[in-house]
Coordinates of C-alpha atoms and ligand atoms in Angstrom, one line a residue:
Chain M
M28 CA 107.3 -51.7 -94.2
I29 CA 109.1 -51.7 -90.9
L30 CA 110.7 -48.3 -91.6
E31 CA 109.4 -45.5 -93.8
V32 CA 111.5 -42.4 -94.3
H33 CA 109.7 -39.4 -95.8
H34 CA 111.3 -36.3 -97.2
I35 CA 114.1 -36.0 -94.6
T36 CA 116.1 -32.7 -94.9
K37 CA 118.9 -31.9 -92.5
R38 CA 121.0 -28.8 -92.4
F39 CA 124.1 -27.9 -90.4
G40 CA 124.2 -24.1 -90.5
G41 CA 124.7 -23.5 -94.2
L42 CA 125.6 -27.1 -95.1
Q43 CA 122.7 -29.1 -96.6
A44 CA 123.7 -32.6 -95.3
L45 CA 120.4 -34.4 -96.4
T46 CA 118.0 -33.2 -99.0
D47 CA 114.5 -34.7 -99.3
V48 CA 115.5 -38.3 -98.6
S49 CA 112.8 -40.9 -98.8
F50 CA 112.9 -44.6 -98.8
G51 CA 111.4 -47.7 -97.1
L52 CA 112.7 -50.8 -95.5
K53 CA 110.8 -54.2 -95.6
E54 CA 110.8 -56.4 -92.6
G55 CA 113.7 -59.0 -92.7
E56 CA 115.5 -57.1 -95.5
I57 CA 119.2 -56.2 -95.6
L58 CA 119.4 -52.7 -97.2
G59 CA 122.8 -51.4 -98.2
L60 CA 123.5 -47.7 -98.0
I61 CA 126.4 -46.5 -100.0
G62 CA 127.8 -43.2 -101.2
P63 CA 131.1 -41.2 -101.3
N64 CA 132.7 -39.7 -98.2
G65 CA 130.7 -36.9 -96.7
A66 CA 127.5 -37.9 -98.6
G67 CA 125.4 -37.8 -95.4
K68 CA 125.2 -41.5 -94.6
T69 CA 126.1 -41.2 -90.9
T70 CA 123.9 -38.1 -90.7
L71 CA 121.0 -40.1 -91.9
F72 CA 121.6 -42.7 -89.1
N73 CA 121.8 -39.9 -86.6
V74 CA 118.4 -38.6 -87.8
L75 CA 116.9 -42.1 -87.8
N76 CA 117.8 -42.9 -84.2
G77 CA 117.1 -39.5 -82.8
V78 CA 120.6 -38.1 -82.2
F79 CA 119.4 -34.9 -83.9
P80 CA 116.0 -34.1 -85.3
P81 CA 115.6 -33.4 -89.0
N82 CA 114.7 -29.9 -90.3
R83 CA 111.9 -31.5 -92.3
G84 CA 110.4 -34.9 -92.9
Q85 CA 109.2 -37.9 -91.0
V86 CA 110.5 -41.2 -89.8
I87 CA 107.9 -43.9 -89.3
F88 CA 109.0 -47.0 -87.5
R89 CA 106.5 -49.9 -87.2
G90 CA 103.7 -47.6 -87.9
E91 CA 104.7 -45.0 -85.3
D92 CA 106.0 -41.6 -86.0
I93 CA 109.3 -41.4 -84.2
T94 CA 110.6 -38.2 -85.7
G95 CA 112.4 -36.0 -83.1
L96 CA 112.2 -38.6 -80.3
P97 CA 115.3 -38.6 -78.1
P98 CA 117.7 -41.5 -78.9
Y99 CA 116.8 -43.5 -75.8
E100 CA 113.2 -43.5 -76.8
V101 CA 114.1 -44.7 -80.2
A102 CA 116.3 -47.4 -78.7
R103 CA 113.4 -48.7 -76.6
R104 CA 111.2 -49.0 -79.7
G105 CA 113.7 -51.4 -81.2
I106 CA 116.3 -49.6 -83.2
A107 CA 119.9 -50.3 -82.3
R108 CA 123.1 -48.9 -83.8
A109 CA 126.7 -49.8 -84.2
Y110 CA 128.9 -46.8 -84.6
Q111 CA 131.3 -46.1 -87.4
V112 CA 133.9 -44.9 -84.9
V113 CA 133.8 -47.5 -82.1
R114 CA 132.6 -46.2 -78.8
P115 CA 133.3 -48.8 -76.2
L116 CA 132.5 -48.1 -72.5
N117 CA 136.2 -48.5 -71.7
E118 CA 136.1 -49.0 -67.9
L119 CA 133.3 -51.5 -68.0
T120 CA 133.8 -55.1 -68.9
V121 CA 132.9 -56.5 -72.3
R122 CA 129.9 -58.3 -70.8
E123 CA 128.8 -55.1 -69.0
N124 CA 128.9 -53.2 -72.3
V125 CA 126.5 -55.7 -73.8
M126 CA 124.4 -55.7 -70.7
V127 CA 123.8 -52.0 -71.1
G128 CA 122.2 -52.7 -74.5
A129 CA 120.1 -55.5 -73.0
C130 CA 119.0 -53.6 -69.9
Y131 CA 118.0 -50.5 -71.7
G132 CA 117.1 -51.7 -75.2
R133 CA 113.8 -53.0 -76.5
E134 CA 113.3 -55.7 -73.9
A135 CA 114.5 -53.6 -70.9
L136 CA 115.7 -56.7 -69.2
P137 CA 116.7 -57.0 -65.5
L138 CA 120.4 -57.5 -64.7
A139 CA 120.5 -61.2 -64.3
Q140 CA 118.7 -61.9 -67.6
A141 CA 120.7 -59.2 -69.4
A142 CA 123.9 -61.0 -68.3
R143 CA 122.6 -64.2 -69.9
V144 CA 121.6 -62.4 -73.1
A145 CA 125.1 -60.8 -73.1
D146 CA 126.8 -64.1 -72.9
E147 CA 124.7 -65.5 -75.8
V148 CA 125.4 -62.5 -78.0
L149 CA 129.1 -62.5 -77.2
A150 CA 129.3 -66.1 -78.3
T151 CA 127.6 -65.3 -81.6
V152 CA 130.1 -62.5 -82.4
G153 CA 133.1 -64.5 -81.1
L154 CA 134.0 -62.6 -78.0
A155 CA 132.8 -65.2 -75.4
G156 CA 136.3 -65.6 -74.1
R157 CA 136.7 -61.9 -73.4
A158 CA 133.6 -61.3 -71.3
E159 CA 135.5 -60.4 -68.2
Q160 CA 138.0 -58.1 -69.8
L161 CA 137.7 -54.4 -69.8
A162 CA 136.4 -53.1 -73.1
G163 CA 139.2 -50.6 -73.3
S164 CA 141.7 -53.4 -73.6
L165 CA 140.3 -54.9 -76.8
N166 CA 141.9 -54.4 -80.2
V167 CA 140.2 -52.6 -83.0
A168 CA 138.6 -55.7 -84.7
Q169 CA 137.4 -56.9 -81.3
K170 CA 135.9 -53.4 -80.5
K171 CA 134.1 -53.6 -83.8
R172 CA 132.6 -56.9 -82.7
L173 CA 131.7 -55.4 -79.4
E174 CA 129.8 -52.6 -81.2
M175 CA 127.8 -55.2 -82.9
A176 CA 127.3 -57.3 -79.8
R177 CA 126.0 -54.3 -77.9
A178 CA 123.5 -53.5 -80.6
L179 CA 122.4 -57.1 -80.7
G180 CA 122.1 -57.3 -77.0
S181 CA 119.2 -54.9 -77.1
R182 CA 117.3 -57.5 -79.3
P183 CA 116.4 -54.8 -81.9
Y184 CA 113.9 -55.1 -84.7
L185 CA 116.1 -52.9 -86.8
L186 CA 119.9 -52.8 -86.7
L187 CA 121.8 -49.8 -88.1
L188 CA 125.4 -50.8 -89.0
D189 CA 127.8 -48.0 -89.8
E190 CA 130.9 -49.4 -91.6
V191 CA 131.3 -52.3 -89.3
L192 CA 133.7 -53.9 -91.9
A193 CA 136.1 -50.9 -92.1
G194 CA 139.5 -51.7 -90.9
L195 CA 139.0 -55.5 -90.8
N196 CA 141.2 -57.9 -92.8
P197 CA 139.6 -60.2 -95.4
S198 CA 139.1 -63.2 -93.1
E199 CA 137.6 -60.9 -90.4
I200 CA 135.3 -59.5 -93.0
A201 CA 134.1 -62.9 -94.1
A202 CA 133.4 -63.8 -90.5
M203 CA 131.5 -60.6 -89.9
L204 CA 129.4 -61.1 -93.0
D205 CA 128.5 -64.6 -91.7
T206 CA 127.5 -62.9 -88.5
I207 CA 125.4 -60.4 -90.3
R208 CA 123.6 -63.1 -92.3
A209 CA 123.0 -65.1 -89.1
I210 CA 121.5 -62.0 -87.5
R211 CA 119.1 -61.6 -90.4
E212 CA 118.1 -65.3 -90.2
G213 CA 117.2 -64.4 -86.6
G214 CA 114.5 -62.0 -88.0
V215 CA 116.3 -58.7 -87.6
T216 CA 116.0 -56.1 -90.3
I217 CA 119.3 -54.5 -91.2
L218 CA 120.3 -51.1 -92.7
M219 CA 124.1 -51.1 -93.4
I220 CA 126.4 -48.4 -94.5
E221 CA 129.5 -49.8 -96.2
H222 CA 132.4 -48.8 -98.3
V223 CA 133.7 -52.4 -98.8
M224 CA 131.7 -52.7 -102.0
Q225 CA 131.9 -56.4 -102.7
A226 CA 130.8 -57.1 -99.2
V227 CA 127.7 -54.9 -99.5
M228 CA 126.9 -56.3 -102.8
S229 CA 127.1 -59.8 -101.6
V230 CA 125.0 -59.4 -98.5
S231 CA 122.4 -56.8 -99.4
D232 CA 119.0 -57.5 -100.9
R233 CA 118.7 -53.9 -102.1
V234 CA 121.0 -50.9 -102.2
I235 CA 120.4 -47.2 -102.0
V236 CA 122.9 -44.5 -102.9
L237 CA 123.4 -41.1 -101.3
D238 CA 125.4 -38.4 -103.0
Y239 CA 125.7 -34.9 -101.6
G240 CA 122.8 -35.6 -99.3
Q241 CA 120.4 -36.8 -102.1
L242 CA 119.3 -40.3 -102.9
I243 CA 120.5 -40.8 -106.5
A244 CA 119.7 -44.5 -107.0
E245 CA 117.9 -47.5 -105.6
G246 CA 117.7 -51.1 -106.7
S247 CA 119.3 -54.5 -106.7
P248 CA 123.1 -54.5 -106.2
E249 CA 123.6 -55.2 -110.0
E250 CA 121.3 -52.4 -111.0
V251 CA 123.1 -50.0 -108.8
V252 CA 126.6 -50.6 -109.8
N253 CA 125.7 -50.3 -113.4
N254 CA 123.7 -47.0 -112.9
P255 CA 125.5 -44.2 -114.8
Q256 CA 124.6 -41.6 -112.1
V257 CA 126.2 -43.8 -109.4
I258 CA 129.4 -44.3 -111.4
E259 CA 129.6 -40.6 -112.0
A260 CA 129.1 -39.9 -108.3
Y261 CA 132.0 -42.1 -107.5
L262 CA 134.2 -40.9 -110.4
G263 CA 135.3 -37.9 -108.4
D264 CA 137.0 -40.3 -106.2
P265 CA 139.4 -42.8 -108.0
Q266 CA 139.7 -45.0 -105.0
M267 CA 136.0 -45.3 -104.6
T268 CA 135.6 -45.9 -108.3
A269 CA 138.0 -48.8 -108.1
R270 CA 136.0 -50.2 -105.2
L271 CA 132.7 -49.8 -107.0
M272 CA 134.1 -51.6 -110.0
G273 CA 135.1 -54.5 -107.8
E274 CA 138.8 -53.6 -107.6
Chain T
M15 CA 124.5 -62.4 -59.0
R16 CA 122.7 -60.1 -56.6
P17 CA 125.0 -57.4 -55.2
W18 CA 124.4 -58.6 -51.6
A19 CA 125.6 -62.1 -52.4
R20 CA 129.2 -60.7 -52.6
L21 CA 131.5 -60.4 -49.7
G22 CA 132.6 -57.0 -50.9
F23 CA 129.0 -55.7 -50.4
W24 CA 129.2 -56.3 -46.7
L25 CA 132.8 -55.2 -46.1
P26 CA 132.4 -51.4 -45.8
L27 CA 129.0 -51.8 -44.1
G28 CA 130.4 -54.2 -41.5
A29 CA 133.5 -52.1 -40.8
V30 CA 131.5 -48.9 -40.2
F31 CA 128.9 -50.9 -38.2
V32 CA 131.5 -52.3 -35.8
W33 CA 133.4 -49.0 -35.7
G34 CA 130.3 -47.0 -34.6
L35 CA 129.2 -49.7 -32.1
V36 CA 132.6 -49.7 -30.5
V37 CA 132.5 -46.0 -30.1
L38 CA 129.0 -46.1 -28.6
L39 CA 130.1 -48.8 -26.1
L40 CA 133.3 -47.0 -25.1
R41 CA 131.4 -43.8 -24.5
E42 CA 134.4 -41.5 -24.5
D43 CA 133.7 -37.9 -25.5
T44 CA 136.9 -37.2 -27.4
L45 CA 136.7 -40.4 -29.3
R46 CA 133.1 -39.6 -30.2
E47 CA 134.1 -36.2 -31.5
T48 CA 137.0 -37.5 -33.7
T49 CA 134.8 -40.3 -35.0
F50 CA 132.0 -37.9 -35.7
T51 CA 134.2 -35.8 -38.0
L52 CA 135.6 -39.0 -39.7
M53 CA 132.2 -40.5 -40.3
M54 CA 130.8 -37.2 -41.5
F55 CA 133.4 -37.2 -44.3
V56 CA 132.9 -40.9 -45.0
G57 CA 129.2 -40.0 -45.6
M58 CA 130.0 -36.8 -47.6
A59 CA 132.6 -38.5 -49.9
S60 CA 130.5 -41.7 -50.4
S61 CA 127.4 -39.6 -51.3
L62 CA 129.4 -37.4 -53.7
N63 CA 130.8 -40.6 -55.2
I64 CA 127.3 -41.5 -56.5
L65 CA 127.5 -38.5 -58.8
L66 CA 131.3 -38.4 -59.4
G67 CA 132.3 -42.0 -59.3
Y68 CA 129.3 -43.7 -60.9
T69 CA 128.0 -41.0 -63.2
G70 CA 131.2 -39.2 -64.0
Y71 CA 130.1 -35.6 -63.2
V72 CA 132.6 -33.6 -61.1
S73 CA 130.8 -31.3 -58.6
F74 CA 132.6 -28.7 -56.6
G75 CA 129.2 -27.8 -55.0
H76 CA 128.6 -30.9 -52.9
I77 CA 128.9 -28.8 -49.8
V78 CA 125.8 -26.7 -50.8
F79 CA 123.6 -29.6 -50.0
F80 CA 125.3 -30.0 -46.6
G81 CA 124.9 -26.3 -46.0
L82 CA 121.4 -25.6 -47.3
G83 CA 120.0 -28.9 -46.1
G84 CA 121.7 -28.5 -42.8
Y85 CA 120.4 -24.9 -42.5
F86 CA 116.8 -26.0 -43.3
G87 CA 117.0 -29.0 -40.9
F88 CA 118.4 -26.7 -38.2
Y89 CA 115.7 -24.2 -38.9
L90 CA 113.0 -26.9 -38.5
L91 CA 114.6 -27.9 -35.2
S92 CA 115.4 -24.6 -33.6
Q93 CA 112.6 -22.4 -35.0
Q94 CA 109.8 -25.0 -35.5
G95 CA 110.5 -27.2 -32.6
L96 CA 110.8 -30.5 -34.7
W97 CA 112.7 -33.5 -33.3
L98 CA 116.2 -34.1 -34.5
L99 CA 115.4 -37.0 -36.7
P100 CA 112.5 -35.6 -38.7
A101 CA 114.3 -32.3 -38.9
A102 CA 117.4 -34.0 -40.4
V103 CA 115.3 -35.9 -42.8
G104 CA 113.6 -32.6 -43.7
G105 CA 117.0 -31.1 -44.4
G106 CA 117.8 -34.1 -46.6
I107 CA 114.6 -33.8 -48.5
L108 CA 115.2 -30.1 -49.2
S109 CA 118.6 -30.9 -50.5
G110 CA 117.3 -33.7 -52.7
V111 CA 114.5 -31.5 -54.1
L112 CA 116.9 -28.7 -54.7
A113 CA 119.3 -31.1 -56.6
G114 CA 116.3 -32.2 -58.7
L115 CA 115.5 -28.6 -59.7
L116 CA 119.1 -27.6 -60.2
G117 CA 119.7 -30.8 -62.1
L118 CA 117.2 -29.9 -64.8
A119 CA 119.3 -26.8 -65.4
V120 CA 122.9 -27.7 -64.9
L121 CA 123.1 -31.4 -65.8
R122 CA 122.7 -30.4 -69.4
L123 CA 126.2 -29.0 -69.1
R124 CA 129.0 -31.5 -69.7
G125 CA 132.5 -31.8 -68.2
A126 CA 134.2 -28.6 -67.1
Y127 CA 131.1 -26.5 -67.7
F128 CA 129.1 -28.5 -65.2
A129 CA 132.0 -28.3 -62.7
L130 CA 132.2 -24.5 -63.0
A131 CA 128.4 -24.2 -62.6
T132 CA 128.6 -26.0 -59.3
I133 CA 131.1 -23.5 -57.9
G134 CA 128.7 -20.8 -58.9
I135 CA 125.9 -22.5 -57.1
N136 CA 127.9 -22.7 -53.9
E137 CA 128.6 -19.0 -53.9
A138 CA 125.0 -18.1 -54.8
A139 CA 123.7 -20.3 -51.9
R140 CA 126.1 -18.5 -49.4
A141 CA 124.9 -15.1 -50.6
F142 CA 121.3 -16.1 -50.4
V143 CA 121.5 -17.5 -46.9
S144 CA 123.4 -14.5 -45.6
N145 CA 120.5 -12.3 -46.7
F146 CA 117.6 -14.6 -45.8
G147 CA 115.7 -13.4 -42.7
P148 CA 114.2 -16.7 -41.5
F149 CA 117.7 -18.3 -41.5
G150 CA 119.0 -15.5 -39.4
G151 CA 120.9 -13.7 -42.1
A152 CA 124.7 -13.2 -41.6
T153 CA 124.5 -14.2 -37.9
G154 CA 122.8 -17.5 -38.5
L155 CA 120.7 -19.6 -36.1
F156 CA 121.4 -21.3 -32.8
V157 CA 119.6 -23.7 -30.5
N158 CA 119.1 -22.5 -26.9
F159 CA 120.3 -24.8 -24.2
Q160 CA 116.8 -25.8 -23.3
A161 CA 116.4 -27.7 -26.5
Y162 CA 119.0 -30.3 -25.4
Q163 CA 116.9 -31.1 -22.3
A164 CA 114.5 -32.9 -24.5
Y165 CA 117.3 -35.4 -25.3
G166 CA 118.2 -35.8 -21.6
G167 CA 120.8 -33.0 -21.5
A168 CA 123.7 -31.8 -23.6
G169 CA 125.8 -35.0 -23.2
P170 CA 123.1 -37.5 -24.2
A171 CA 122.0 -35.2 -27.0
L172 CA 125.5 -35.4 -28.5
W173 CA 125.5 -39.2 -28.2
T174 CA 122.1 -39.4 -29.9
T175 CA 123.4 -37.2 -32.7
F176 CA 126.4 -39.4 -33.1
M177 CA 124.2 -42.5 -33.3
Y178 CA 122.1 -40.9 -36.0
L179 CA 125.2 -40.0 -37.9
W180 CA 126.4 -43.6 -37.6
L181 CA 123.1 -44.9 -39.0
V182 CA 123.1 -42.3 -41.9
T183 CA 126.7 -43.3 -42.8
L184 CA 125.6 -46.9 -42.9
A185 CA 122.6 -45.8 -45.1
V186 CA 124.9 -44.0 -47.5
L187 CA 127.2 -47.0 -47.9
L188 CA 124.2 -49.3 -48.4
V189 CA 122.7 -47.0 -51.0
S190 CA 126.1 -46.7 -52.7
A191 CA 126.5 -50.4 -52.8
L192 CA 123.0 -51.0 -54.1
V193 CA 123.3 -48.4 -56.8
Q194 CA 126.6 -49.9 -57.9
G195 CA 125.2 -53.4 -58.2
S196 CA 121.9 -52.4 -59.9
R197 CA 120.6 -51.9 -63.4
F198 CA 120.3 -48.2 -62.6
G199 CA 123.9 -48.1 -61.6
L200 CA 125.0 -49.8 -64.9
G201 CA 123.1 -47.0 -66.7
L202 CA 125.0 -44.4 -64.7
M203 CA 128.3 -46.0 -65.5
A204 CA 127.4 -46.1 -69.2
I205 CA 126.8 -42.4 -68.9
R206 CA 130.1 -41.9 -67.2
E207 CA 131.9 -43.7 -70.0
D208 CA 130.2 -42.1 -73.0
E209 CA 126.9 -40.3 -72.5
D210 CA 126.0 -40.1 -76.2
A211 CA 126.6 -43.8 -76.8
A212 CA 124.7 -44.6 -73.6
M213 CA 121.6 -42.7 -74.8
V214 CA 121.8 -44.4 -78.2
M215 CA 121.7 -47.7 -76.2
G216 CA 118.6 -46.6 -74.5
V217 CA 119.8 -45.0 -71.2
A218 CA 117.5 -42.1 -70.5
A219 CA 120.4 -40.0 -69.4
P220 CA 118.6 -36.8 -68.3
R221 CA 116.4 -38.7 -65.9
A222 CA 119.2 -41.1 -64.6
K223 CA 121.6 -38.2 -64.0
T224 CA 119.0 -36.2 -62.1
I225 CA 118.1 -39.2 -59.9
A226 CA 121.8 -39.7 -59.2
F227 CA 122.2 -36.1 -58.3
M228 CA 119.2 -36.1 -56.0
L229 CA 120.5 -39.3 -54.2
S230 CA 123.9 -37.8 -53.8
A231 CA 122.4 -34.5 -52.4
F232 CA 119.9 -36.1 -50.0
F233 CA 122.4 -37.5 -47.4
P234 CA 124.5 -34.3 -47.0
G235 CA 121.3 -32.5 -46.0
I236 CA 120.8 -35.0 -43.2
I237 CA 124.5 -34.9 -42.2
G238 CA 124.5 -31.1 -42.2
T239 CA 121.5 -30.9 -39.8
L240 CA 123.2 -33.4 -37.4
Y241 CA 126.5 -31.5 -37.6
F242 CA 125.0 -28.1 -36.9
F243 CA 122.9 -29.5 -34.1
K244 CA 126.0 -30.9 -32.5
N245 CA 127.6 -27.5 -32.8
G246 CA 124.5 -25.7 -31.4
N247 CA 124.6 -23.1 -34.1
V248 CA 124.9 -22.5 -37.9
E249 CA 126.2 -19.5 -39.8
P250 CA 126.9 -18.9 -43.5
G251 CA 130.7 -19.1 -43.1
D252 CA 130.4 -22.6 -41.6
A253 CA 127.9 -24.0 -43.9
F254 CA 129.4 -23.2 -47.3
Q255 CA 133.1 -23.9 -47.1
L256 CA 134.2 -24.5 -50.7
H257 CA 137.3 -26.3 -49.4
M258 CA 135.2 -29.0 -47.9
S259 CA 133.9 -29.8 -51.3
I260 CA 137.4 -30.0 -52.6
E261 CA 138.5 -32.1 -49.8
A262 CA 135.6 -34.5 -50.5
L263 CA 136.9 -34.8 -54.0
V264 CA 140.4 -35.5 -52.8
M265 CA 139.0 -38.3 -50.6
I266 CA 137.2 -39.9 -53.4
M267 CA 140.1 -39.7 -55.8
L268 CA 142.5 -41.0 -53.1
G269 CA 140.4 -44.0 -52.2
G270 CA 139.0 -44.8 -55.6
Q271 CA 136.2 -43.2 -57.5
G272 CA 133.3 -45.5 -58.6
T273 CA 133.9 -48.0 -55.8
V274 CA 132.0 -48.4 -52.5
V275 CA 135.0 -48.8 -50.2
G276 CA 137.3 -46.3 -51.9
P277 CA 135.7 -43.0 -50.9
A278 CA 135.1 -44.3 -47.3
L279 CA 138.7 -45.4 -47.1
G280 CA 139.9 -42.2 -48.7
A281 CA 138.0 -40.1 -46.2
V282 CA 139.5 -41.9 -43.2
V283 CA 143.1 -41.7 -44.6
Y284 CA 142.7 -38.1 -45.7
Q285 CA 141.3 -37.0 -42.4
G286 CA 144.1 -38.8 -40.6
L287 CA 146.7 -37.0 -42.8
R288 CA 145.0 -33.7 -42.3
G289 CA 144.9 -34.0 -38.6
Y290 CA 148.6 -34.7 -38.6
L291 CA 149.3 -31.8 -40.9
L292 CA 147.2 -29.4 -38.8
T293 CA 149.2 -30.1 -35.7
S294 CA 152.4 -29.1 -37.5
P295 CA 152.7 -25.3 -37.6
L296 CA 154.6 -25.5 -40.9
F297 CA 151.7 -27.1 -42.7
K298 CA 148.8 -25.5 -40.9
S299 CA 148.4 -22.6 -43.3
L300 CA 149.4 -24.8 -46.2
H301 CA 146.9 -27.6 -45.8
L302 CA 144.6 -26.6 -48.6
A303 CA 147.5 -26.1 -51.0
M304 CA 148.7 -29.6 -50.0
A305 CA 145.2 -30.9 -50.7
G306 CA 145.4 -29.4 -54.1
L307 CA 148.8 -30.8 -54.8
F308 CA 147.7 -34.2 -53.6
L309 CA 144.7 -34.1 -55.9
L310 CA 147.0 -33.2 -58.8
L311 CA 149.4 -36.1 -58.0
I312 CA 146.6 -38.6 -57.7
V313 CA 145.0 -37.5 -61.0
L314 CA 148.3 -37.7 -62.7
F315 CA 149.7 -40.9 -61.3
V316 CA 146.9 -43.0 -59.8
P317 CA 143.7 -41.8 -61.4
A318 CA 141.8 -44.9 -60.3
G319 CA 142.7 -44.3 -56.6
A320 CA 144.1 -46.8 -54.1
V321 CA 141.2 -49.2 -54.4
G322 CA 141.0 -48.9 -58.1
W323 CA 144.8 -49.6 -58.3
L324 CA 144.5 -52.6 -56.1
R325 CA 141.6 -54.0 -58.1
H326 CA 143.6 -53.6 -61.3
R327 CA 146.8 -55.0 -59.9
F328 CA 145.2 -57.9 -58.1
P329 CA 142.1 -59.1 -60.0
R330 CA 141.3 -61.6 -57.3
L331 CA 140.6 -58.7 -54.9
R332 CA 137.7 -57.6 -57.2
K333 CA 135.1 -59.7 -55.4
V334 CA 136.2 -58.2 -52.0
L335 CA 136.8 -54.6 -52.9
T336 CA 133.7 -53.3 -54.6
Ligands
ATP26 N1 127.3 -32.6 -86.2 C1 127.6 -32.0 -87.3 N2 127.8 -30.7 -87.4 C2 128.1 -30.1 -88.6 N3 128.3 -30.7 -89.7 C3 128.2 -32.1 -89.7 C4 127.8 -32.8 -88.5 N4 127.8 -34.1 -88.8 C5 128.1 -34.2 -90.1 N5 128.3 -33.0 -90.7 C6 128.7 -32.8 -92.1 O1 127.7 -33.3 -92.9 C7 128.2 -33.9 -94.0 C8 127.8 -35.4 -94.1 O2 128.6 -36.1 -93.1 P1 128.4 -37.6 -92.8 O3 129.2 -37.9 -91.6 O4 126.9 -37.9 -92.7 O5 129.0 -38.3 -94.1 P2 129.2 -39.8 -94.4 O6 128.4 -40.1 -95.6 O7 128.9 -40.7 -93.2 O8 130.7 -39.9 -94.7 P3 131.8 -41.0 -94.4 O9 131.7 -42.0 -95.5 O10 133.1 -40.3 -94.5 O11 131.5 -41.6 -93.1 C9 129.7 -33.7 -94.0 O12 130.0 -32.6 -94.8 C10 130.0 -33.4 -92.5 O13 131.1 -32.6 -92.4
MG27 MG1 130.0 -41.9 -91.9

């Protein structure tokens, strides 16, 4: 197990965002994380990479307890993240954005090497031609790719992807899925939150489902879509149900 | 590419080097005095730029480090009999250490809260010094005329002071350029753009910000000591003039925050304008209001400053104007 999550509970004031969440992630696996809006998926990522500490529970990464470490310490240990809402460093170039990941991520590279890694990574996500451009000038799909590139630039062991497919058109989605598979081939373990159900189902080895902060199901993609509890969780939301059923 | 492999790295350094050299060779007292003021502001604006331009934290309290560091350096010199150079470095170290301690407390604040806290610090420092016995309280400290004899008389002492200021200004520009082109500087700029995202990418923001704050505070302490030595005395009213902090901000914004040349250029241009306005009776009493208006116009219409605008407009200039 590269990542073990034990009994994580997270409250915001009176709101119970996560309740006793436990699961594990095997090395080299792609684990899908699904659940209705507001289920606590992004909050779980925030706890995993140290944005805020959990009220209870433990996060064990590569055998080390990383619960409550600040985000930059978590990043150095090899967990990288692509945000749901893109957060480009607007006044820096696309290359510099990726270099930040490379300079301060797991390998903590010096500038010159970081620039080389950045160019490699930008080529894999298809942004090579835009390296010199300011990140703020990219369009949404390109910014999504940049999020991914930045995370990859840090050469992580574990990649947390938060809805990287949202807002992309079908051909962009297909390209992104190829990129994700290629990343896994490169030995990176992936935990991905996704609403585009067919996409998660096609790329994940295993899927876990969060609903109101609780894990309600876990299994292969087929097992999960046919789980009555999962269907019920999504029934409150007709749009989500349609997605779950494969549109 | 190493930062010093670029032409832009040498441009501001070369300009200030030649400028100071020419003044030293011409040996004219009035020229020295005007150049002293200009270079002092080049140093102040460029040092503040390390915090404001690279890290994105707006401080209205930069003058505190000039005032307190200068006070301490002047104290070492006039009361403890230290030579000018070690005294000035002592002033710089005090400012740097102070910034380190303050940083732990105030750098946790973001945006406007940080800016407000820095105004508070300025007022607190003035009140403290006005009541601090060893620093002479409200009357301040002075050097007696004898002290200048050690430098060969008052005239040579002023030239020595000028030469040190010239070297310090070069040092500020060098540090600014090195930070800008370094891995550390990239981390600072990531913090400037989005601190939370930077931390998630692995930038240890609390430490990086504190180091940037200390670097930006170190040089004003040295400059303050040199300035007060040149004047022969220091008193609380001179040392903590909030308007100098604001003027340093105008200079940075005018020339271009986050660049090496911008703040230096902005300092020279602003001081020129200011000198012109001060000779006109109409503007004399209005010059701070004008500075405020100026700041507003820059922020609204050319937020990147002159150098930033040029870089944006003429991408080819990017290698030259860093
Ligand atoms: N920093 C915070 N402070 C207070 N409440 C929060 C905070 N972050 C999230 N929440 C709340 O926690 C709950 C879970 O939010 P979260 O963003 O984790 O959901 P999600 O599963 O990612 O949803 P979505 O699919 O819409 O992205 C929501 O009710 C949200 O309002
Ligand atoms: Mg979310």
